[in-house]
mmCIF file of C-alpha atoms and ligand atoms in Angstrom:
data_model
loop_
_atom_site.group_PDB
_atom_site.id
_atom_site.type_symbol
_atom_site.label_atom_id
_atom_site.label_comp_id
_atom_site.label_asym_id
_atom_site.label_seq_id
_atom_site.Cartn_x
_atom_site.Cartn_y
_atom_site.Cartn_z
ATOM 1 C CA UNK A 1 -3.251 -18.955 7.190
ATOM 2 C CA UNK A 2 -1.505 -17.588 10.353
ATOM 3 C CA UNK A 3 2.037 -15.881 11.462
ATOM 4 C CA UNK A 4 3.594 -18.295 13.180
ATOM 5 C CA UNK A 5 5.909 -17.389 16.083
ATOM 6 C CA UNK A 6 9.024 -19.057 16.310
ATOM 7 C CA UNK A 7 10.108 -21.628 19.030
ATOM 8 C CA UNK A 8 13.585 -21.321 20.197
ATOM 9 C CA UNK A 9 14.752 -24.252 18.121
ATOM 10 C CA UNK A 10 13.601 -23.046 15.177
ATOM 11 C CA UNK A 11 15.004 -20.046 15.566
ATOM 12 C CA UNK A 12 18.821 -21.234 16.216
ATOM 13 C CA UNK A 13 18.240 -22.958 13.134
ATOM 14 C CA UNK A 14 17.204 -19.941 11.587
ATOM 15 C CA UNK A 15 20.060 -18.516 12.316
ATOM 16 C CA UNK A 16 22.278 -21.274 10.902
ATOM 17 C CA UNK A 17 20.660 -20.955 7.536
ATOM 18 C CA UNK A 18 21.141 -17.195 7.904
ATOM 19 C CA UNK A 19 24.375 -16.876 8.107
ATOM 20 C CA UNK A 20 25.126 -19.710 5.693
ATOM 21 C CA UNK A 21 23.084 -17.626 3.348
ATOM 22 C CA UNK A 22 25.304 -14.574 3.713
ATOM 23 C CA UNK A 23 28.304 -16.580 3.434
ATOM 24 C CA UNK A 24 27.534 -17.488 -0.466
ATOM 25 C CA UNK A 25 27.348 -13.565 -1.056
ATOM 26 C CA UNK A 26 30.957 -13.339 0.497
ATOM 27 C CA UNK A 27 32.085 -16.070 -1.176
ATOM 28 C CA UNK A 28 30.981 -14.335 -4.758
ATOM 29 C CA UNK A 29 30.937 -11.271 -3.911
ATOM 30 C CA UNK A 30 35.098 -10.721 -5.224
ATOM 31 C CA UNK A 31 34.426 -13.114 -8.161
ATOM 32 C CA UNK A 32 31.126 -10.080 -9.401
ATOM 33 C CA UNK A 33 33.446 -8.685 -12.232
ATOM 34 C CA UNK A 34 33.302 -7.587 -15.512
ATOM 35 C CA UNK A 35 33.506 -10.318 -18.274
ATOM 36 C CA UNK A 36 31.590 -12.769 -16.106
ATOM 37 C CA UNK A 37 28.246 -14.086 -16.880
ATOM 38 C CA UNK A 38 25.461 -14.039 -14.425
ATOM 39 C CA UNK A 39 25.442 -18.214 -15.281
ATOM 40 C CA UNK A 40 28.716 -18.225 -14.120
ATOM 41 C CA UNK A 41 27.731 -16.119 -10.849
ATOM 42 C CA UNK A 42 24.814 -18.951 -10.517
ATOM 43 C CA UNK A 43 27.025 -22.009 -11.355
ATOM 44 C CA UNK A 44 30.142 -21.374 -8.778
ATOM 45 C CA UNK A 45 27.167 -20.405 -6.433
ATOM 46 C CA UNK A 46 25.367 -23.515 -6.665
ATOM 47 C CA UNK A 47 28.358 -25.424 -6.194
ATOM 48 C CA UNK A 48 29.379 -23.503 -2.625
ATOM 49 C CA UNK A 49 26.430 -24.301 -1.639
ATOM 50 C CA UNK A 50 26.008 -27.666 -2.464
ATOM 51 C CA UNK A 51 29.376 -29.078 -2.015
ATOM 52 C CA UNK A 52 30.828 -26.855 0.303
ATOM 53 C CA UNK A 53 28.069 -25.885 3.207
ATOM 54 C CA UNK A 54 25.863 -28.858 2.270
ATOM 55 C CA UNK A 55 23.172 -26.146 2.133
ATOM 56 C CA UNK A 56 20.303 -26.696 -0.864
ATOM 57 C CA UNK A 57 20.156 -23.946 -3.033
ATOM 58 C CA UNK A 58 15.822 -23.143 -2.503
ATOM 59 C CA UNK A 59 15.272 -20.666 -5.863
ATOM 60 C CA UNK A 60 15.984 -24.676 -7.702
ATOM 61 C CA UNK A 61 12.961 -25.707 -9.229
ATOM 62 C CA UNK A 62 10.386 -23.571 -6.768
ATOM 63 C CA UNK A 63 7.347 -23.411 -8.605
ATOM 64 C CA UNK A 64 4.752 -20.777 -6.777
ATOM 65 C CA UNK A 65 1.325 -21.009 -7.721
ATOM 66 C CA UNK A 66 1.468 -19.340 -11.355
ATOM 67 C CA UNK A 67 4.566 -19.984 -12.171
ATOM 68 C CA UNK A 68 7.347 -22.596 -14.052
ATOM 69 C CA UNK A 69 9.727 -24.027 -11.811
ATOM 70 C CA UNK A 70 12.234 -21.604 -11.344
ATOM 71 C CA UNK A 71 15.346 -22.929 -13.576
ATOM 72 C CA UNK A 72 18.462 -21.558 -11.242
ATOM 73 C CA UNK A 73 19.818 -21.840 -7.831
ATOM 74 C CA UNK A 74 20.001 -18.022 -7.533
ATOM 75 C CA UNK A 75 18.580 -14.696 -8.753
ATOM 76 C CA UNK A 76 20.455 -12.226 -10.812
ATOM 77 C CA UNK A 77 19.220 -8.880 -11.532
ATOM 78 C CA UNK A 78 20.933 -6.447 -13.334
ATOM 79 C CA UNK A 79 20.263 -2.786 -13.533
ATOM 80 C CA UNK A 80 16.631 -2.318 -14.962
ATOM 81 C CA UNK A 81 15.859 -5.801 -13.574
ATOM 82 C CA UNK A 82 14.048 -5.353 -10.595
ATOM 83 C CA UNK A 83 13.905 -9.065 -8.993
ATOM 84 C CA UNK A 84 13.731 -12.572 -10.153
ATOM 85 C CA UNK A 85 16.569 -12.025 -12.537
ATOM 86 C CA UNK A 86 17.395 -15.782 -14.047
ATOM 87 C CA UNK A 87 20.796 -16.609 -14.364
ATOM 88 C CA UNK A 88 22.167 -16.684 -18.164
ATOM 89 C CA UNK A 89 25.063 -16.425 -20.680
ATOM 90 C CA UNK A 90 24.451 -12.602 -20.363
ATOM 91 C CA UNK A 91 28.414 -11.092 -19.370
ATOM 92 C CA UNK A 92 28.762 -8.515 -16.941
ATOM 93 C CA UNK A 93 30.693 -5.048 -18.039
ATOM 94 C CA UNK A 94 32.077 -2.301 -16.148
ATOM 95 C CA UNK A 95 29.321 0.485 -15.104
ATOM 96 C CA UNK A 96 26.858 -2.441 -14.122
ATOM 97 C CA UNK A 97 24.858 -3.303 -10.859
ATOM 98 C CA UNK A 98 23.636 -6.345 -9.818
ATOM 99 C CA UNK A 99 21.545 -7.674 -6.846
ATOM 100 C CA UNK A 100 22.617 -11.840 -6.087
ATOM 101 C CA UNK A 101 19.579 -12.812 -4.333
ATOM 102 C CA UNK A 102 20.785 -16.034 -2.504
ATOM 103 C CA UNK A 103 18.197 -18.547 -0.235
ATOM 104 C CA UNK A 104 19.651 -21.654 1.181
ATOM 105 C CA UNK A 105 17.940 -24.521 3.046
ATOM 106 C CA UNK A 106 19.378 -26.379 5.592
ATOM 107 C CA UNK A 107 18.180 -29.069 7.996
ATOM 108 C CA UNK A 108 14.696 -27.799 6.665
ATOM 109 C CA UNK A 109 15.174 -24.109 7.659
ATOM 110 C CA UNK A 110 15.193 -21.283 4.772
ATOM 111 C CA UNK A 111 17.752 -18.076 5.082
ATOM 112 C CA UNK A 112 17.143 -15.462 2.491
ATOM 113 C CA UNK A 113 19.508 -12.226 1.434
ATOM 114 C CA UNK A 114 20.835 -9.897 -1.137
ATOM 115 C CA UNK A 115 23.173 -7.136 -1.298
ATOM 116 C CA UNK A 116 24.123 -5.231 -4.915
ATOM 117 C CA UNK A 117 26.920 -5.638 -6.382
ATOM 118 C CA UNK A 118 29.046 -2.928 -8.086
ATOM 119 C CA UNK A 119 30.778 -4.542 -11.367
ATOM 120 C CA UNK A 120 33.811 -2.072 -11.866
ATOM 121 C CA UNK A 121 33.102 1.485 -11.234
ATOM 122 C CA UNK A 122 29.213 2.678 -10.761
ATOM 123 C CA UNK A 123 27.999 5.772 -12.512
ATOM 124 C CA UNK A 124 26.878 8.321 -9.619
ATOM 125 C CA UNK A 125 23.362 7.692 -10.470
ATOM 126 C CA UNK A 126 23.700 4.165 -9.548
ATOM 127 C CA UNK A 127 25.872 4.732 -6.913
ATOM 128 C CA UNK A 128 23.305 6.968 -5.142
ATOM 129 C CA UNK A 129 20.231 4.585 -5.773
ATOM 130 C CA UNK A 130 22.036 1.379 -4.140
ATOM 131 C CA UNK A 131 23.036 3.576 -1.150
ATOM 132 C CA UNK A 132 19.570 5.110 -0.535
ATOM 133 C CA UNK A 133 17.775 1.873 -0.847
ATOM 134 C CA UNK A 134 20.734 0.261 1.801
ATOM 135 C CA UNK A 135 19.044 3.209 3.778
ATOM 136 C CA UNK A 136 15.632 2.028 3.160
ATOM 137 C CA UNK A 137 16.369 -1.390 4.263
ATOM 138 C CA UNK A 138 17.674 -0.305 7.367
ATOM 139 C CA UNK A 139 15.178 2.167 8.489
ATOM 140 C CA UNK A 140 12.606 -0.476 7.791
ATOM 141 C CA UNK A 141 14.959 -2.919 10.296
ATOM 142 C CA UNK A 142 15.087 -0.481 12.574
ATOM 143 C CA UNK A 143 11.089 -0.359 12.664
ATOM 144 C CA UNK A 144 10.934 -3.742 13.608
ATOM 145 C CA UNK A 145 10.077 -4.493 17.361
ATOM 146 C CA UNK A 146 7.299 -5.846 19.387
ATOM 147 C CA UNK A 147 4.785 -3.709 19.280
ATOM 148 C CA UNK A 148 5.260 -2.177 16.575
ATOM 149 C CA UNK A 149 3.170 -2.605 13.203
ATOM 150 C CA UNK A 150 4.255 -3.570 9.681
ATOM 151 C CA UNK A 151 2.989 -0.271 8.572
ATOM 152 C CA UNK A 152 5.983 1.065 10.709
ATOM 153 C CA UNK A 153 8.108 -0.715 8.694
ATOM 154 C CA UNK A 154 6.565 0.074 5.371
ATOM 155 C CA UNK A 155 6.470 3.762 6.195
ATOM 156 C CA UNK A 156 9.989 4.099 7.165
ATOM 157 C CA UNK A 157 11.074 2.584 3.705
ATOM 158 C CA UNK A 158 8.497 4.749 1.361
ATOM 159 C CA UNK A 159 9.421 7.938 2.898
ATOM 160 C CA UNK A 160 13.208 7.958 2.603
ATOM 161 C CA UNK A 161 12.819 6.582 -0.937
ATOM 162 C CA UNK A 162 10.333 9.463 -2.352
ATOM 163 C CA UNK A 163 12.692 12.202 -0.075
ATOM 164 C CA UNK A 164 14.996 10.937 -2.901
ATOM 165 C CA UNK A 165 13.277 11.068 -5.807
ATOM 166 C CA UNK A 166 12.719 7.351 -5.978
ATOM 167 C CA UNK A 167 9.787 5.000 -5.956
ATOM 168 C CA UNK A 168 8.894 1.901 -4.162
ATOM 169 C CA UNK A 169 8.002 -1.550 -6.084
ATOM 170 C CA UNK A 170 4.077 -2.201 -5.013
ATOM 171 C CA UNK A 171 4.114 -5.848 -6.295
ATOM 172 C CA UNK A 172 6.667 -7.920 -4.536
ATOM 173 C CA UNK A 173 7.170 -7.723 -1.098
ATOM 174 C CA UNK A 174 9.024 -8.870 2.097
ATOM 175 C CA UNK A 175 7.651 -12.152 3.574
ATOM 176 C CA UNK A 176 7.644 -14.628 7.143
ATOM 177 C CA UNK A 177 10.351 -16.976 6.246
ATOM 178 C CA UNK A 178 11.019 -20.727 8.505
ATOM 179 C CA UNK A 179 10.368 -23.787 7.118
ATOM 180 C CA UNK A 180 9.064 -22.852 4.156
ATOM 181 C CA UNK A 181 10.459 -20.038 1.720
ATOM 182 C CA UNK A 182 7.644 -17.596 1.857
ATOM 183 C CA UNK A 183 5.174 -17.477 4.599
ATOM 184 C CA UNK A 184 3.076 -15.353 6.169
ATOM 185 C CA UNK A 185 2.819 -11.998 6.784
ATOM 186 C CA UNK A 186 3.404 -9.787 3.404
ATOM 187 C CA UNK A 187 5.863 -7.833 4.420
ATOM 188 C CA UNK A 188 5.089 -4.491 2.124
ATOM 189 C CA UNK A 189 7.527 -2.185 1.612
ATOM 190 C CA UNK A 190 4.914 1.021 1.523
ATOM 191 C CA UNK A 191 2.291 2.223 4.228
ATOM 192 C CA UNK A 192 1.193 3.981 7.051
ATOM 193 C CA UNK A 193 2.279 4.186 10.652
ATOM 194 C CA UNK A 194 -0.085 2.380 13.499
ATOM 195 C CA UNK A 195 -1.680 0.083 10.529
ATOM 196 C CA UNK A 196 -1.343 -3.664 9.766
ATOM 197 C CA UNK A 197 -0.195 -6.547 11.913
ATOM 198 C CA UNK A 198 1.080 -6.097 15.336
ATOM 199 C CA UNK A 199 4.757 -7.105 15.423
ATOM 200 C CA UNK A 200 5.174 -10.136 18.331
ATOM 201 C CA UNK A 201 8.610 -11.415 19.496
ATOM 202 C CA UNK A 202 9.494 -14.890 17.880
ATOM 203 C CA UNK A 203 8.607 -13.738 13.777
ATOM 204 C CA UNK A 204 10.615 -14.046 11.319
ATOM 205 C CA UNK A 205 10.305 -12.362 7.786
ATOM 206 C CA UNK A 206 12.579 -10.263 5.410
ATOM 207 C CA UNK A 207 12.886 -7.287 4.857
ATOM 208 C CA UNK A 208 13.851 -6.493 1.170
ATOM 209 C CA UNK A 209 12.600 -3.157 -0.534
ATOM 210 C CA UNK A 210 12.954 -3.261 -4.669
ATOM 211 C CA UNK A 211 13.507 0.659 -5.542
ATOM 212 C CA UNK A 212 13.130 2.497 -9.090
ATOM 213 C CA UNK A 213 15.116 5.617 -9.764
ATOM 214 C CA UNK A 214 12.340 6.338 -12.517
ATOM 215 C CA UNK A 215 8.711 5.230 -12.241
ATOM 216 C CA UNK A 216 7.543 2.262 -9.841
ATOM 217 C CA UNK A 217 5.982 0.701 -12.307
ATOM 218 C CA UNK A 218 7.120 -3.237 -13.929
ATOM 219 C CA UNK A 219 6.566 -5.400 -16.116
ATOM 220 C CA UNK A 220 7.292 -9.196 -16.475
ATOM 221 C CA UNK A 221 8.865 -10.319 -19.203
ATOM 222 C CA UNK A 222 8.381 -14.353 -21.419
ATOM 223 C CA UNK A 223 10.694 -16.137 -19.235
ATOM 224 C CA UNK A 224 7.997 -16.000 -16.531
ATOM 225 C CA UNK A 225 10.344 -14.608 -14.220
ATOM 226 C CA UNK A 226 12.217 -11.879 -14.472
ATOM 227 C CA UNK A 227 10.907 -8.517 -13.568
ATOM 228 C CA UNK A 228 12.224 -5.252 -15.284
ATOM 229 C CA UNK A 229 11.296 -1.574 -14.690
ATOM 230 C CA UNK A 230 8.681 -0.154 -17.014
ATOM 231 C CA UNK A 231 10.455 2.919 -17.817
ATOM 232 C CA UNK A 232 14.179 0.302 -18.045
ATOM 233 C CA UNK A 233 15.218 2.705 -14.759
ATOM 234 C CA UNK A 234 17.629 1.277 -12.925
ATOM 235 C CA UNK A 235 16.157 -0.749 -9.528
ATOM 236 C CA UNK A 236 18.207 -1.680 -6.305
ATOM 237 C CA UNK A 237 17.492 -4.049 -3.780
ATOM 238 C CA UNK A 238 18.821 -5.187 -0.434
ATOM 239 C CA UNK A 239 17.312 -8.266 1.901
ATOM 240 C CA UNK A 240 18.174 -9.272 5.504
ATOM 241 C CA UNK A 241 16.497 -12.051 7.338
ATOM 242 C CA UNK A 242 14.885 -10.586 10.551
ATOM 243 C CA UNK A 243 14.074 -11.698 13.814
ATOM 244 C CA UNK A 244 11.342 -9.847 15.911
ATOM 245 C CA UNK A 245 12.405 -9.593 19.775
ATOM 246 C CA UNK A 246 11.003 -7.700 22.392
ATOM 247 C CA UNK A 247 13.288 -5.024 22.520
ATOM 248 C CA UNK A 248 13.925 -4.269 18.885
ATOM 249 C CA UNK A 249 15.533 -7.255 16.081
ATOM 250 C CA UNK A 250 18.254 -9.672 15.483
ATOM 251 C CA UNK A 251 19.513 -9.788 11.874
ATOM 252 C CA UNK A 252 19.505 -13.756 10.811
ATOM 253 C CA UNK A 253 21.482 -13.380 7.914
ATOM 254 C CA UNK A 254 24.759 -11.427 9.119
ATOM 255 C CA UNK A 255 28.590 -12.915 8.983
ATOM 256 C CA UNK A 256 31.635 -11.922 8.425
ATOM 257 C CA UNK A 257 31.648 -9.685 5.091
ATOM 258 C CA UNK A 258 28.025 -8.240 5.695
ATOM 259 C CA UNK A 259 27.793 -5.048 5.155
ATOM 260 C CA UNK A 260 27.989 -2.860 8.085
ATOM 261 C CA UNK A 261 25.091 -0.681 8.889
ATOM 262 C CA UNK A 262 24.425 3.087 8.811
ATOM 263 C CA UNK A 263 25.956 4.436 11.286
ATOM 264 C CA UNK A 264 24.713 7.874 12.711
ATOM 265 C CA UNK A 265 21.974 9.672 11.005
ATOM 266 C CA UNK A 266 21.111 8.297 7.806
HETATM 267 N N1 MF3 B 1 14.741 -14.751 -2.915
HETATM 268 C C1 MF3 B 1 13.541 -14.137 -3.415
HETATM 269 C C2 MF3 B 1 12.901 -13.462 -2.225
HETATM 270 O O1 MF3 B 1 13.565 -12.708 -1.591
HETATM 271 C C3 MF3 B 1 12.598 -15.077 -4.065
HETATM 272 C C4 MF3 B 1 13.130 -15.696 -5.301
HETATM 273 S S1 MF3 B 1 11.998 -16.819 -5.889
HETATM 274 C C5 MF3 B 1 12.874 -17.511 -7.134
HETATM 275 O O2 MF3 B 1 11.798 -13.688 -1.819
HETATM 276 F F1 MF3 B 1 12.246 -18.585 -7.452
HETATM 277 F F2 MF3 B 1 12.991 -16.639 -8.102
HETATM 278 F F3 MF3 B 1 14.086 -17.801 -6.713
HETATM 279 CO CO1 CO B 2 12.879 -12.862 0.344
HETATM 280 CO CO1 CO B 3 15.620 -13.208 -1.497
#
């Protein structure tokens, strides 16, 4: 029941898993169009991962206390879905958003991301809601140091999401990530500045802020999984893998087609 720091073996392999992580969303990202189903998404997914990076695909079977072994290799959530979205015969159409939530395991080492997806062209409402929570992820990031405190972090994302009109998810949260998928500390996307954990150089957790454009509040549906918006708002979500170091972060789960950040005031 402890935050463990990092040695620095663990963490090159960290960053291994990381970027292989990131690599699947590149590798899907041009296939996210309309007429595709999210099991399709799931199935060419599985197979990059498997066959081509000789990764293991760590959503497969994971069974938290609670829950039924998750049945996918990936999560899918589409518009109102919030997180947790399971894969399906469900097709994608044009006006759509999506967050692939993609963790890989390799040589024992977890690496966990998302980015949304835009399936043809976004309505401005969407549009705006992915962008702003992009923003939230990042000014969360850029709260991460030694020193600081998770309520840094948690601040940073609450306040630029209710500036715009939008709330913050209060039941899933960022978590330490390493050899196992989700570790300590709960990383919580809400809070106060000065409070919670002391930030020390060697953690590793994500960073990955669910956002409603209507009310925060969710509700699980019968698969056991998936988790939609109360009020069917849309949600948007974005997750990095991130290292603390003593003068500010590294990102774990960056390569070639990540998304570049902010720049300038944002
Ligand atoms: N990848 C998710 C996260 O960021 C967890 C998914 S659990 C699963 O923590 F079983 F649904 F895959
Ligand atoms: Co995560
Ligand atoms: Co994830």
């Amino acid at each position: 029941m402890s935050v463990t720091l990092k040695s620095s073996e663990d963490i090159a392999q960290m960053r291994v898993a990381g970027r292989l992580a990131a690599e699947v969303l590149d590798y899907i990202g041009p296939l996210v169009k309309p007429g595709v189903s999210t099991g399709e998404i799931d199935r060419l997914c599985h197979e990059y991962m498997v066959e081509v990076q000789g990764t293991t695909p760590a959503p497969l079977n994971y069974a938290p206390p609670g829950y039924q072994p998750y049945p996918k290799s990936i999560c899918t959530s589409v518009n109102h879905v919030v997180c947790h979205g399971v894969p399906g015969e469900k097709k994608l159409k044009s006006g759509d958003v999506v967050n692939i939530d993609i963790t890989v395991i390799k040589d024992g080492y977890h690496g966990d991301t998302s980015r949304m997806f835009y399936v043809g062209q976004p309505s401005i409402q969407a549009r705006r809601l992915c962008d702003v929570t992009f923003d939230c992820m990042w000014r969360g990031i850029d709260a991460v140091r030694a020193g600081a405190h998770l309520g840094d972090i948690g601040f940073a994302i609450q306040s630029h999401a209710e500036q715009h009109g939008f709330s913050v998810v209060r039941e899933f949260c960022g978590h330490g990530i390493g050899r196992k998928f989700h570790e300590e500390p709960q990383v919580l996307h809400y809070g106060r500045p000065g409070t919670g954990l002391r930030l020390q150089a060697g953690m590793i957790f994500t960073v990955e802020p669910m956002i409603n454009a209507g009310k925060a509040d969710i509700r699980q549906l019968a698969d056991g999984w998936t988790i939609v918006t109360k009020d069917h708002s849309l949600s948007a979500q974005w997750e990095h893998t991130v290292l603390v170091t003593e003068t500010g972060h590294e990102i774990l789960t960056s390569s070639a087609g990540t998304p570049a950040r902010p720049h300038a005031a944002f």
